[in-house]
Backbone as JSON, one array per atom type, in Angstrom:
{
  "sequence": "XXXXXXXXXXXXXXXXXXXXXXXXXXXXXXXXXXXXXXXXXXXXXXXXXXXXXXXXXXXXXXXXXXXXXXXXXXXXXXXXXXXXXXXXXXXXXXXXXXXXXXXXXXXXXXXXXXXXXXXXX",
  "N": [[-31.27, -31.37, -22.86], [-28.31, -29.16, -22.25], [-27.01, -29.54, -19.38], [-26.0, -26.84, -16.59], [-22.36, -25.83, -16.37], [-20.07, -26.12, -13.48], [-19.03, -23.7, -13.01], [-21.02, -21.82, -13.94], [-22.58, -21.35, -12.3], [-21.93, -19.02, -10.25], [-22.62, -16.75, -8.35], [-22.31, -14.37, -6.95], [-21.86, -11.22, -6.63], [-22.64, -9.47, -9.6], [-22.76, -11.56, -11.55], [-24.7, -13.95, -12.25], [-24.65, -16.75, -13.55], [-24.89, -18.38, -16.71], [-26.43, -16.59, -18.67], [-27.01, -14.36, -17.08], [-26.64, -10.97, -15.7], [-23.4, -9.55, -16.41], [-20.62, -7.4, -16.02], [-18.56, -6.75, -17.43], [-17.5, -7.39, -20.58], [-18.24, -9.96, -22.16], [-17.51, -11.38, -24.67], [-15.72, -9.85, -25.65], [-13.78, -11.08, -23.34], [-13.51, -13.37, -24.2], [-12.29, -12.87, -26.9], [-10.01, -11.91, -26.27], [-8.41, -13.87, -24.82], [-8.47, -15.76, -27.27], [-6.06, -14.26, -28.4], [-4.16, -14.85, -26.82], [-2.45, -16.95, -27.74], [-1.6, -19.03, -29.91], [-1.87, -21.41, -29.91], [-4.33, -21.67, -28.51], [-7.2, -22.96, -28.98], [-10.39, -23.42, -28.84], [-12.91, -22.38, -26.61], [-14.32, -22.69, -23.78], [-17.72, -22.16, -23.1], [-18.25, -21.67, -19.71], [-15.5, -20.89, -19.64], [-14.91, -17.73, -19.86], [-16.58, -16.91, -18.3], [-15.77, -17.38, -15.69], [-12.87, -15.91, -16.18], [-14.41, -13.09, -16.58], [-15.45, -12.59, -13.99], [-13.04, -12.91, -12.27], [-11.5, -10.87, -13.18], [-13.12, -8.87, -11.91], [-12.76, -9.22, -9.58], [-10.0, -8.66, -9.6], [-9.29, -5.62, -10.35], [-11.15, -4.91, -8.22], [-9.85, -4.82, -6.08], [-7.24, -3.65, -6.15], [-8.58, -1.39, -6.58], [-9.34, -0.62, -4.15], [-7.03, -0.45, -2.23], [-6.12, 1.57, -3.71], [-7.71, 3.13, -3.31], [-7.06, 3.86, -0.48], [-4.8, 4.95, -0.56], [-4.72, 7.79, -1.73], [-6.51, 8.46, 0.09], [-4.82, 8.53, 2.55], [-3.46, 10.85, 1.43], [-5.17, 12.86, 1.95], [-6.81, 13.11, -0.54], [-9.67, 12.97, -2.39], [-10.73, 11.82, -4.37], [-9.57, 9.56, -6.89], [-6.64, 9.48, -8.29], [-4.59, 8.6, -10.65], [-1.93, 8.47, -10.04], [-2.27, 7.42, -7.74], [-3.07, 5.02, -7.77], [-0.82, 3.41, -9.1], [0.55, 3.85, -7.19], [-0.42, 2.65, -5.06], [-0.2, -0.14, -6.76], [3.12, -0.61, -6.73], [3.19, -0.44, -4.17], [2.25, -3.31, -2.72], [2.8, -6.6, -2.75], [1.43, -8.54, -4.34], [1.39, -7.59, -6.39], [3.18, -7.32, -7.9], [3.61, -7.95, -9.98], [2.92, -6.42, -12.31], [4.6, -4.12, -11.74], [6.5, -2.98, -13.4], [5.2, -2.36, -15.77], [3.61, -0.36, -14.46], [6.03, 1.1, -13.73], [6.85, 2.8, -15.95], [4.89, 3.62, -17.35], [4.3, 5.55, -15.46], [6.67, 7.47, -15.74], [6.54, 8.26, -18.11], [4.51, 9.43, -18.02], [5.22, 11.88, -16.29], [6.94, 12.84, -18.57], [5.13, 13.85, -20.16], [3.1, 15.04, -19.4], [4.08, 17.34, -17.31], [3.4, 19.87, -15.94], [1.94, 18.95, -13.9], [-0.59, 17.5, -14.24], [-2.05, 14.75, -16.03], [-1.98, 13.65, -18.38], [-4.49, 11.56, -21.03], [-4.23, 11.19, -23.62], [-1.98, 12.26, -25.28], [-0.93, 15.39, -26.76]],
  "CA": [[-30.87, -30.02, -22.52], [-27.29, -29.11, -21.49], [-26.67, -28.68, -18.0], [-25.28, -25.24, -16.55], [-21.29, -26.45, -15.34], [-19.8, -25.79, -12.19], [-18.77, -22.52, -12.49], [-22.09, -20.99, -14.39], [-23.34, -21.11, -10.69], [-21.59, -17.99, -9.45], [-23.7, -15.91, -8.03], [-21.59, -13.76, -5.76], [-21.93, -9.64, -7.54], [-23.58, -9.2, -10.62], [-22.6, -12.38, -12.16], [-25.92, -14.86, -11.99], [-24.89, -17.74, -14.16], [-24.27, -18.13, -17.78], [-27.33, -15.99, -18.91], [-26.82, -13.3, -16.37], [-25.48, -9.85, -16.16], [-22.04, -9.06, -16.78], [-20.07, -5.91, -15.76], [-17.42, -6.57, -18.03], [-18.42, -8.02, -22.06], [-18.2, -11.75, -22.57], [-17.23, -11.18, -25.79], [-13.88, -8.95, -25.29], [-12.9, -11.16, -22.87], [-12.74, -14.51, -25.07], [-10.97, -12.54, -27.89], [-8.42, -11.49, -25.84], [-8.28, -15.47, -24.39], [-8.0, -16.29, -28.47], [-5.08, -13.64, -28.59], [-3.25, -15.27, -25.86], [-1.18, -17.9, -27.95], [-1.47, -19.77, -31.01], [-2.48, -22.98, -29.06], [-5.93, -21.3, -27.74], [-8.65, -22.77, -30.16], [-11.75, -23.68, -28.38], [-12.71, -21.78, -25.12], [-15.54, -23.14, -23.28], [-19.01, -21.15, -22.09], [-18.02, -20.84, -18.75], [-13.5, -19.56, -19.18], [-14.92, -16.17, -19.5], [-17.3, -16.3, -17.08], [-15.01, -17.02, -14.51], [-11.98, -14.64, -16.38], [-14.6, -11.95, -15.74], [-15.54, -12.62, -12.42], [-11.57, -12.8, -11.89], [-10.93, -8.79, -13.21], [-13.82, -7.65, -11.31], [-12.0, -8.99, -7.84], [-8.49, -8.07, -9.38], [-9.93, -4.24, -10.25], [-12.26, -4.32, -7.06], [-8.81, -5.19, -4.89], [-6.34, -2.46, -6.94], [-9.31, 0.15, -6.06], [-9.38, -0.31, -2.54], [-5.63, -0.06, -2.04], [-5.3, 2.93, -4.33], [-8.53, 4.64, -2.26], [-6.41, 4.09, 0.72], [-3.44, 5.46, -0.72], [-5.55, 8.74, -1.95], [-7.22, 8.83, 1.75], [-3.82, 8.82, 3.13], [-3.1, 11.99, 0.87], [-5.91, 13.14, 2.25], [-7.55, 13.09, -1.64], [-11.53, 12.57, -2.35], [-10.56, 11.39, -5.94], [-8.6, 8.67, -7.26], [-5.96, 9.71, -9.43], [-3.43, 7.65, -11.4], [-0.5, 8.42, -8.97], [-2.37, 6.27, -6.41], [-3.18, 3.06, -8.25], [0.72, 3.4, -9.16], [1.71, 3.56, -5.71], [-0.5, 1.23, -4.5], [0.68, -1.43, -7.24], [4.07, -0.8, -6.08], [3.54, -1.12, -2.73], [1.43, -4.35, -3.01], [4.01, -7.29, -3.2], [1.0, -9.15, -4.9], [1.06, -6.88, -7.52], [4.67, -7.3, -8.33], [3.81, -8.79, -12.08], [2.92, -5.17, -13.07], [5.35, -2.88, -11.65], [7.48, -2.5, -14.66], [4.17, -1.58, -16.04], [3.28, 1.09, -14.35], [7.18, 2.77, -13.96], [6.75, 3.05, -17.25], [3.41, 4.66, -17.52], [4.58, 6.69, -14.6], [7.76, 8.12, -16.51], [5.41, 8.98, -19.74], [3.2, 10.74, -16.97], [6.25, 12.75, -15.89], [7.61, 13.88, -19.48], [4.54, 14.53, -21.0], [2.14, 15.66, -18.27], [5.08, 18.05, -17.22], [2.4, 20.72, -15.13], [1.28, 17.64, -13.03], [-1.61, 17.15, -15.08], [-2.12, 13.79, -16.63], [-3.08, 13.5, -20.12], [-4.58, 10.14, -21.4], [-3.81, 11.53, -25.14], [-0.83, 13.32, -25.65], [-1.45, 16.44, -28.09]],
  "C": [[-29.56, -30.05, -21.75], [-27.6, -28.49, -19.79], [-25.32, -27.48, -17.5], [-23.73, -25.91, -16.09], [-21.24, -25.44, -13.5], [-19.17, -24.22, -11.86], [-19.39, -21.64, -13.08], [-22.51, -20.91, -12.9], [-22.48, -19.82, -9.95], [-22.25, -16.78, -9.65], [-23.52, -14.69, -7.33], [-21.42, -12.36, -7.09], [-22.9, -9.99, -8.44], [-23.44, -10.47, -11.51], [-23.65, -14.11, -11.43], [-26.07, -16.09, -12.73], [-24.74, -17.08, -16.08], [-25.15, -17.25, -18.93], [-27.38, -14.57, -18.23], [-26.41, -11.94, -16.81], [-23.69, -10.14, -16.06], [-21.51, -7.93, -16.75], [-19.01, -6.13, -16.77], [-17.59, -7.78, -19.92], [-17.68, -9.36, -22.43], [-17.13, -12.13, -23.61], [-15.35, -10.76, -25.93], [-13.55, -9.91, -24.98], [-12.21, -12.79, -23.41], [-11.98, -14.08, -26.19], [-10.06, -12.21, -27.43], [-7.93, -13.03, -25.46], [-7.53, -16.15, -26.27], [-6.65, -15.84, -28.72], [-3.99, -14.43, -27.97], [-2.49, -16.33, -26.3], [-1.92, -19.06, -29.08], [-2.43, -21.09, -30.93], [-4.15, -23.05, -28.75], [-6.89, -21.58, -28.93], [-9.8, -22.9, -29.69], [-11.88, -23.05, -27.22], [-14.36, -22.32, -24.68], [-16.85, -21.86, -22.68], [-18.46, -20.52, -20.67], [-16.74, -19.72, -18.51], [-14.58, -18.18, -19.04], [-16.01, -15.68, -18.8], [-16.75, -15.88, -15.65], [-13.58, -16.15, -14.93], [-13.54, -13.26, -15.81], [-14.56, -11.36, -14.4], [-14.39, -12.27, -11.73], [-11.12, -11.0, -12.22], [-11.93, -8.67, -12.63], [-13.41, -7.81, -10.0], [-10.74, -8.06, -7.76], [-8.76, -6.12, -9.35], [-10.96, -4.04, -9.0], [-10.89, -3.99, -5.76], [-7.74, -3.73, -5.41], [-7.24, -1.35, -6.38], [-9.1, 0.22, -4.67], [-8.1, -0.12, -1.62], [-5.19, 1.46, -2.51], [-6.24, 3.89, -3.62], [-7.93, 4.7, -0.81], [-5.2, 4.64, 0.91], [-3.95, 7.39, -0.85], [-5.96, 9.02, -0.47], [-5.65, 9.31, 2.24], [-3.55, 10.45, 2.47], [-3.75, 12.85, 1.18], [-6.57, 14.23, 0.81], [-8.87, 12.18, -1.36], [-11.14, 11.86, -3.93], [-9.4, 10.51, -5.79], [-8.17, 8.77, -8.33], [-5.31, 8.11, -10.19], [-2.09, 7.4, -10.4], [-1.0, 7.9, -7.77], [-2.82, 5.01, -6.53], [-1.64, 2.82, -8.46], [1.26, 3.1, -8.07], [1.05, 2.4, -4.89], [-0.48, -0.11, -4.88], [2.16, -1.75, -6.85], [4.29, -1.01, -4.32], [2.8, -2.22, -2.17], [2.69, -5.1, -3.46], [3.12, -8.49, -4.28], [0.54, -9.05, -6.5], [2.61, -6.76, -8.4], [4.54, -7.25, -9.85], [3.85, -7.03, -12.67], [3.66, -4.05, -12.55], [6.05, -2.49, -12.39], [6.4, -1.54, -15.38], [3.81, -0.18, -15.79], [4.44, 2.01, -14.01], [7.31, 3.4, -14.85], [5.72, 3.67, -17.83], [3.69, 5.43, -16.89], [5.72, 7.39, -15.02], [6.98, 9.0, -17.63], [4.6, 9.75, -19.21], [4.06, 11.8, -16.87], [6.54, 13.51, -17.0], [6.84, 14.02, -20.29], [3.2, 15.55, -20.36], [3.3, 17.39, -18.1], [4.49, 19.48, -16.06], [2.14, 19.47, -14.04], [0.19, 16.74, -13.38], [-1.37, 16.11, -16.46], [-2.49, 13.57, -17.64], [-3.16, 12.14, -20.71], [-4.25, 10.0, -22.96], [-3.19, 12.35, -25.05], [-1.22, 14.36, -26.73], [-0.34, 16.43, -28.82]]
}
């Protein structure tokens, strides 16, 4: 019988080993791993245990910046214009600021009321 490796043992949230739950689908996140470059042929059991585990800190850390950006506004909701501002004002978040000026421009000239639309009509 195989034994579990060293990083099926994370136990820390909803992630209980390589049988466990999962907040985020196993599945997705090795096809996107296959996507990632020509080179990628084999991916082991655990990569996307610990890629999940890894977006549910990077999305747990982005929320709690952008609900402090929202608080500051003194907003109960978390829009879009405060994960934006709190990726830009996050120097750890640098990789995606092109990202989101650029989502935040397309907010501007198609929103145009203030109101965000995730599908343009």
């Amino acid at each position: 019988m195989r034994q579990a490796g060293a990083y099926s043992g994370i136990h820390r949230g909803r992630i209980t080993g390589r049988t466990g739950l999962h907040s985020l689908p196993l599945a997705r996140i090795k096809k996107i791993m296959k996507k990632s470059g020509e080179d990628v042929k084999m991916i082991s059991g655990e990569a996307p245990i610990v890629f999940s585990k890894a977006c549910e800190l990077f999305i747990e850390e982005i929320t709690k910046r952008a609900w402090t950006v929202a608080m500051q506004a003194k907003r109960r909701t978390l829009h879009k214009e405060a994960v934006i501002s709190a990726i830009i004002a996050t120097d750890i978040f640098d990789f995606l600021v092109n990202l989101v000026s650029d989502a935040a421009q397309e907010t501007t000239t198609l929103g145009g009321n203030g109101v965000i639309r995730a599908f343009p009509e």
